[in-house]
Coordinates of C-alpha atoms and ligand atoms in Angstrom, one line a residue:
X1 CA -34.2 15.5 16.5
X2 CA -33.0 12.6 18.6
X3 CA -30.4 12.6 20.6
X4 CA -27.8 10.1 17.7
X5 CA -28.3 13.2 15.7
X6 CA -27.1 15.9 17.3
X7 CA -24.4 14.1 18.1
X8 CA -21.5 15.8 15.2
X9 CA -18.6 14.1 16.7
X10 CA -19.7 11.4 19.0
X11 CA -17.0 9.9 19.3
X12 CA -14.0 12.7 20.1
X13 CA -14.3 16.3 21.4
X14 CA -14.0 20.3 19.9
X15 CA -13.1 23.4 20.6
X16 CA -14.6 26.6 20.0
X17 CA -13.4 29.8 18.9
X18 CA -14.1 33.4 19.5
X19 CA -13.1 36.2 17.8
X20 CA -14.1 39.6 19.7
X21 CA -13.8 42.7 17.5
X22 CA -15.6 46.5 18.0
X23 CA -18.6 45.6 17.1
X24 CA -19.0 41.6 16.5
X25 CA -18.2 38.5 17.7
X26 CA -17.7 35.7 15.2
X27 CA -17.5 32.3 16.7
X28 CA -17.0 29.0 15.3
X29 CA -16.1 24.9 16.6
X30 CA -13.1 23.0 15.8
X31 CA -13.1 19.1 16.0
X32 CA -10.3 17.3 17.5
X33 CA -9.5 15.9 13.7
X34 CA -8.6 19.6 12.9
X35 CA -12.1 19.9 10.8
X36 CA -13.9 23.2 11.4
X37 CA -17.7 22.7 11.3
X38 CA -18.7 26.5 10.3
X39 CA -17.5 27.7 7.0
X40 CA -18.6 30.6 7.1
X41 CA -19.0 34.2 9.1
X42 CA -21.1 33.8 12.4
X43 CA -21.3 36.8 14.4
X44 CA -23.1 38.2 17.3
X45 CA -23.1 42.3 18.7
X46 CA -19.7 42.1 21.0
X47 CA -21.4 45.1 23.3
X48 CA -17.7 46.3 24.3
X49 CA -19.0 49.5 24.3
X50 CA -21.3 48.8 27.1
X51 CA -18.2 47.4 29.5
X52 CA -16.8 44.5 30.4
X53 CA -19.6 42.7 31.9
X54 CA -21.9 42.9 29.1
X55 CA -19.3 41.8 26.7
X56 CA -18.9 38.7 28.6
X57 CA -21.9 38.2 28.5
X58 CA -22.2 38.9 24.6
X59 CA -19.0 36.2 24.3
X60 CA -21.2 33.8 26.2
X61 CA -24.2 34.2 23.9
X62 CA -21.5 33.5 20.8
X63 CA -20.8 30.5 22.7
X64 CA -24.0 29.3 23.1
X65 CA -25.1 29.9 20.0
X66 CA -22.4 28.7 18.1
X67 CA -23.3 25.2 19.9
X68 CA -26.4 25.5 18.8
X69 CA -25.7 26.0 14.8
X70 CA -23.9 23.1 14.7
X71 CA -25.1 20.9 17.4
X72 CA -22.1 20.1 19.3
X73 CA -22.7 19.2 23.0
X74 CA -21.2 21.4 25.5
X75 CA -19.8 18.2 27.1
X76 CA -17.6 17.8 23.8
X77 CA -16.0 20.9 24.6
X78 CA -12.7 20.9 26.1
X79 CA -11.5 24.3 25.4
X80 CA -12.1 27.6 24.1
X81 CA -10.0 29.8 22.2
X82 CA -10.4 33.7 22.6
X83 CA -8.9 36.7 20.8
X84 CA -8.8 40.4 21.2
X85 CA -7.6 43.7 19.5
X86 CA -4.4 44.9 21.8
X87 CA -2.8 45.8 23.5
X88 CA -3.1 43.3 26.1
X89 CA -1.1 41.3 27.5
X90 CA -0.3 37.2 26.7
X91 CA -2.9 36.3 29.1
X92 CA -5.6 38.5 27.9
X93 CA -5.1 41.3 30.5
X94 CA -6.2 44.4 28.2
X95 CA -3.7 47.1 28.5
X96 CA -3.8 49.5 31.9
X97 CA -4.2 52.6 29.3
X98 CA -7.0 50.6 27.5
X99 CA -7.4 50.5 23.7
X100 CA -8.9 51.5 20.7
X101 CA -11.7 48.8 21.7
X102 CA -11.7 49.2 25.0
X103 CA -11.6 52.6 25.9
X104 CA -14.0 52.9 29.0
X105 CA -12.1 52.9 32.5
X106 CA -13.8 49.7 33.0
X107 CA -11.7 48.0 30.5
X108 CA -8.4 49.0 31.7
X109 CA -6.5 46.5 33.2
X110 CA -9.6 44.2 32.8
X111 CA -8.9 40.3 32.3
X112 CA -11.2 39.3 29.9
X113 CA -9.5 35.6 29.6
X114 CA -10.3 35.2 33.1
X115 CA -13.6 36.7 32.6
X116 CA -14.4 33.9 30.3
X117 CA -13.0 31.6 31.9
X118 CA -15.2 32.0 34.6
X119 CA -18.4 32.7 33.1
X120 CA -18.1 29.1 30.8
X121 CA -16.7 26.9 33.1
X122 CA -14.2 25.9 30.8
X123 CA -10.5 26.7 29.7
X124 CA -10.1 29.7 27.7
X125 CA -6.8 30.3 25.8
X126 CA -6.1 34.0 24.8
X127 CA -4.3 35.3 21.9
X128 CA -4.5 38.8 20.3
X129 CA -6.2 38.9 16.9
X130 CA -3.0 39.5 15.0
X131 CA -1.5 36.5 16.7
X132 CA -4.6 34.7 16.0
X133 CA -4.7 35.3 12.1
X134 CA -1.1 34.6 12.3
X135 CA -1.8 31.2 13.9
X136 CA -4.5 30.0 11.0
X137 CA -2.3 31.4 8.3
X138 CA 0.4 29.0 9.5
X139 CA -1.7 25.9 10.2
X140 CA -4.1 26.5 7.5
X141 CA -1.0 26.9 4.5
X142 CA 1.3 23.8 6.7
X143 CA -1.8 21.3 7.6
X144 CA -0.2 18.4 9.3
X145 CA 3.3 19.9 9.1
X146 CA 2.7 22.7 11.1
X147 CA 4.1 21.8 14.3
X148 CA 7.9 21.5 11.9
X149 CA 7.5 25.1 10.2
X150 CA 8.0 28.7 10.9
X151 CA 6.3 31.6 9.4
X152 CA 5.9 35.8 10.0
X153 CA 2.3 37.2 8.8
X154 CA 1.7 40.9 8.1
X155 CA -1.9 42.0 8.3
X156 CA -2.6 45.5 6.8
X157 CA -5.8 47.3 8.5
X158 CA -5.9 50.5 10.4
X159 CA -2.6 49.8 12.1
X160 CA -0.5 46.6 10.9
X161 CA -0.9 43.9 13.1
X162 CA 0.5 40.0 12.6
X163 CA 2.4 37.3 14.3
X164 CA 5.7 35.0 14.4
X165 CA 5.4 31.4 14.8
X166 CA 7.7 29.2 15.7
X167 CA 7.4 25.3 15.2
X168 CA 3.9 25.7 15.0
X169 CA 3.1 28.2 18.1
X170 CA 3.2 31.7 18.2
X171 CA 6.1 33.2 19.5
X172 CA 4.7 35.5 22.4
X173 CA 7.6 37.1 24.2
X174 CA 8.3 37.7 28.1
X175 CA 5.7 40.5 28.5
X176 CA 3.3 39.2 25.6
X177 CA 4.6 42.0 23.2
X178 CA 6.3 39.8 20.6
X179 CA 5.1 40.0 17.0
X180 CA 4.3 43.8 17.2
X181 CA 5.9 43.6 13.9
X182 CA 4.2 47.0 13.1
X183 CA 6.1 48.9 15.6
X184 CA 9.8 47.5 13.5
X185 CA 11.4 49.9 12.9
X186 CA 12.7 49.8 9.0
X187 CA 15.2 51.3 6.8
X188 CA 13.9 53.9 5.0
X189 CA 15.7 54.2 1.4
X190 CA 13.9 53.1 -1.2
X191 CA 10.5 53.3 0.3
X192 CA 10.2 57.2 0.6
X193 CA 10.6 59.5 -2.1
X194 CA 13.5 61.9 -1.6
X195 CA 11.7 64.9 -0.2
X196 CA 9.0 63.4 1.6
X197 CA 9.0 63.2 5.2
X198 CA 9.7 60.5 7.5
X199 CA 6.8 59.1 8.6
X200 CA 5.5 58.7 12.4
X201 CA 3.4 56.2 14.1
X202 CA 0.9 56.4 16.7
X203 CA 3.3 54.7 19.4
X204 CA 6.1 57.6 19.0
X205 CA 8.4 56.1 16.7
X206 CA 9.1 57.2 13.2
X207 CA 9.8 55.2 10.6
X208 CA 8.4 52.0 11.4
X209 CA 6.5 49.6 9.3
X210 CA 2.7 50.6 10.8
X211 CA 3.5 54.1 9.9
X212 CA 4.1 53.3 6.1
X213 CA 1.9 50.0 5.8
X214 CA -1.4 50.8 7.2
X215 CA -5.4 52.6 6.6
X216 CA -3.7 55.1 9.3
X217 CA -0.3 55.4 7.8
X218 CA -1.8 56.5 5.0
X219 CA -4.0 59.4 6.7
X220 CA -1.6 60.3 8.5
X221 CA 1.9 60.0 6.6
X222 CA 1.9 58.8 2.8
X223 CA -1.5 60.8 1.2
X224 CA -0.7 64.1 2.7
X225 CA 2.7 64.0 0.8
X226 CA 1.6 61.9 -2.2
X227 CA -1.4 64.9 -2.9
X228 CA 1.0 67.6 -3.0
X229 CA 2.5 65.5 -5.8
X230 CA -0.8 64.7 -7.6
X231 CA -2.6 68.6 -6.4
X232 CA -5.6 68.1 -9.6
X233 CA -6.5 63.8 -8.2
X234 CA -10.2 63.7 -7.2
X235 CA -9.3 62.9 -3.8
X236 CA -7.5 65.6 -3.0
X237 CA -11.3 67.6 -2.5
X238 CA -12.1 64.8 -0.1
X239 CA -11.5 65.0 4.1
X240 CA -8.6 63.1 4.5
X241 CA -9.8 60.4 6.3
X242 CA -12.7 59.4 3.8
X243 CA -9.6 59.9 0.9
X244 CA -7.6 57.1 3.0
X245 CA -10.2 54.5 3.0
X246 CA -11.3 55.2 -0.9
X247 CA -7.4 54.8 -2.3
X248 CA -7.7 51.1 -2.7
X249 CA -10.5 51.7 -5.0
X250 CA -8.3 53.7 -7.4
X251 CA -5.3 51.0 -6.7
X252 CA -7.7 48.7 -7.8
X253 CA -8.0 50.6 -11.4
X254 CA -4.3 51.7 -11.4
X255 CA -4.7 55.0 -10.1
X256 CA -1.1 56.5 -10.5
X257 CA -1.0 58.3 -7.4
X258 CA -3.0 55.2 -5.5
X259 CA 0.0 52.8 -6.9
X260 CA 2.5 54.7 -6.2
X261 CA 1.2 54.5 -2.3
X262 CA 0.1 50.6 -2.3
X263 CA 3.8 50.0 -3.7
X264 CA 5.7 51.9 -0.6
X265 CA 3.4 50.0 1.2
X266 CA 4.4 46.9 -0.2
X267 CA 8.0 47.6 0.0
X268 CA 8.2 48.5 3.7
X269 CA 6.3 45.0 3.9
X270 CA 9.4 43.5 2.5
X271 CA 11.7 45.3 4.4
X272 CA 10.2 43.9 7.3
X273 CA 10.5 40.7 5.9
X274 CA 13.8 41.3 4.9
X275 CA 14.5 41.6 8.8
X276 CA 12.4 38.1 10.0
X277 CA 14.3 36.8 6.8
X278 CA 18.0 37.5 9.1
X279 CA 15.9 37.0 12.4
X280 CA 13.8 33.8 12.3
X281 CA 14.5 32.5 8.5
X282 CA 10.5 31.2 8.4
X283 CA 9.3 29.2 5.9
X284 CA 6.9 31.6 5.0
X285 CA 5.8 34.9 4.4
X286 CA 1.8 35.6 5.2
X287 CA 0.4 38.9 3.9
X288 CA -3.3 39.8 5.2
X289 CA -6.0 42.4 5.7
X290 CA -7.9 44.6 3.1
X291 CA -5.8 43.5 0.7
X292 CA -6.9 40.1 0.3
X293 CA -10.5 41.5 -0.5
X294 CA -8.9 43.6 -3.3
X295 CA -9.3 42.9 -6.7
X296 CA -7.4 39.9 -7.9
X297 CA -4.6 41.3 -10.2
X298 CA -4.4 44.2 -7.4
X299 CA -3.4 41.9 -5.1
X300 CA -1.1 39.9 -6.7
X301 CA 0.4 42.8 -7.9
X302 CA 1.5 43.7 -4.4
X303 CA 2.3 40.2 -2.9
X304 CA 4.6 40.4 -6.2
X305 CA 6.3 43.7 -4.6
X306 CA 6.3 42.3 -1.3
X307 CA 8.0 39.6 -2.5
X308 CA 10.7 41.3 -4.7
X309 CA 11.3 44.2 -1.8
X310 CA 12.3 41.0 0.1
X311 CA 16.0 40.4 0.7
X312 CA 16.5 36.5 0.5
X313 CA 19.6 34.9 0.1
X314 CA 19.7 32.0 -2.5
X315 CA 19.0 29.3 -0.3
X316 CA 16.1 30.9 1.3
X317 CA 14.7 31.9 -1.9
X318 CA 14.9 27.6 -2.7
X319 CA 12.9 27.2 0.2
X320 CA 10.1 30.3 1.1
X321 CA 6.9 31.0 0.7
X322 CA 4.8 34.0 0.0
X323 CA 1.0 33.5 0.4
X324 CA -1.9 35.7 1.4
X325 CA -3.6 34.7 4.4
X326 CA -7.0 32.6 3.6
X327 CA -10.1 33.9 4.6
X328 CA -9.7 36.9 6.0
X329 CA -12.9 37.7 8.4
X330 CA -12.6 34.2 10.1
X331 CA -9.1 33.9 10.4
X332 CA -8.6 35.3 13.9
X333 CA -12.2 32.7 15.3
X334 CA -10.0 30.4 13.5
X335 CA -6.8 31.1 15.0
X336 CA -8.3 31.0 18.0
X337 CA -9.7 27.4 18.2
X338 CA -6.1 26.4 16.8
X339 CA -4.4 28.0 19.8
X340 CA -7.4 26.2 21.9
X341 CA -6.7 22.7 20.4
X342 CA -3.0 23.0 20.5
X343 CA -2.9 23.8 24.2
X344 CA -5.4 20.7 24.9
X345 CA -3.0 18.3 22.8
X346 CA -0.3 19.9 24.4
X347 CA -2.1 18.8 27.9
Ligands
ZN401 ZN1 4.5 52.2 15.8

């Protein structure tokens, strides 16, 4: 090909974005109109197992190849846009005790922003992948008015991760730990059943919204209880964990038992809400993970309880939105590359 051809965007610049999970990284380019040029899932083997230095290395490679796929330049690229699992901090420092992902001693403490940074050449803005998917649900639902709207996202997986934003940018706190909204703390009535127990999270507390709305929440808190209810359900011969991971299936052919899980789910969604509702009043209301895979009238199903376990007043009700976050596996490579071309605009 010559050299007219390969040029996408000739006549502006990009960003690219890099999403680094457990086992993938899935990359894609943003053009300074706000056009992404991938549409669809490109991933390479993250290698976080293998430490720090091959993972790099592995982000590199997405970097490079993601270039390559869609013939941008290098030269066009102003800025790249990285995120994580967390813990970590703002700046992409991953937590001193490590993580799920990042469990080797190598990791702890490790900057992988930095890391990055260093390797390319090249600005590297970090976000963790909640904040991320957070970010693209917000631009991708506002567009153009994103900069002048405000939204909260919930994303249900094996904890519950998500983001605030705030005129546009994600709200990231003094140490980098805003937006934990799993680790709220909500009020219980009308979630739980009388006598079941109050549920506990990972992170010590009891009661908050990851230990009702999430894959571990529901291994480790709402199943237990909900078999002694149902003792003859199929899943009650399964190990626990495989149990967990099946029960959307069932939701998805409404299961009793499965429902009646999904909806405390759903409603300790909306009490969350309820609280960003009297905290940050956002325009919207993003709801992401799993259950945007889920079987259509599934999912609307619970957006629909999310939405009515949702305490607005009237003249929040005349203005907010409740959405599911768009395309769930790119979102936080998405996200990313928004953070990326924000900060460049931003200068
Ligand atoms: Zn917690």
């Amino acid at each position: 090909m010559d050299q007219a051809e390969s040029v996408r965007t000739p006549s502006s610049w990009a960003v690219v974005g890099l999403d680094n999970g457990g086992t993938c990284n899935n990359a894609t380019v943003l053009d300074a109109t706000g056009q992404f040029l991938v549409d669809h899932l490109v991933e390479n083997p993250s290698r976080v197992l293998d430490g720090p230095e091959s993972a790099v290395e592995a982000l590199a490679d997405a970097f490079t190849g993601i270039l390559e796929l869609t013939r941008t330049p290098r030269s066009l690229i102003r800025a790249v846009g990285l995120d994580t699992p967390g813990p970590a901090s703002a700046n992409g420092v991953i937590s001193s005790k490590g993580a799920t992902n990042f469990n080797h001693v190598s990791w702890h403490g490790f900057d992988i922003r930095g890391a990055l940074e260093a390797r390319l050449g090249l600005p590297v803005v970090y976000n963790n992948d909640g904040n991320a998917a957070a970010l693209y649900a917000h631009h991708q639902h506002f567009g153009a008015a994103a900069a002048a709207n405000s939204s909260v996202s919930a994303i249900v997986g094996t904890g519950l991760g998500g983001g605030v934003v705030e005129a546009g940018a994600v709200v990231r706190g003094a140490a980098g730990m805003a937006g934990e909204l799993g680790h709220v703390q909500i009020p219980l009535h009308g979630v739980l059943e009388d006598d079941q127990p109050v549920p506990r999270c990972n992170c010590g507390f009891e009661g908050d919204v990851e230990s009702v709305a999430s894959l571990t929440g529901i291994k480790n808190n709402l199943l237990p209880y909900w078999l002694t209810r149902f003792p003859e359900h199929p899943l009650a011969s399964e190990p626990i964990s495989a149990a967990a991971k099946a029960l959307r299936g069932y939701a998805e052919k409404d299961d009793a038992m499965a429902l009646a899980v999904f909806g405390q789910q759903a409603k300790a969604i909306g009490k969350l809400f309820t609280i960003a509702a009297n905290f940050t009043d956002p325009a919207a209301y993003f709801l992401g993970g799993g259950v945007v895979e889920a079987a259509p009238h599934f999912r609307q199903w619970f957006l629909n309880t999310v939405r009515e376990s949702t305490s607005l007043r009237d003249e929040q009700k005349a203005v907010a939105t409740f959405a599911l976050v768009p395309d769930r596996d790119m979102a936080g490579s998405r996200g990313a590359a928004v953070a990326a071309l924000n900060a460049v605009i931003a200068g």
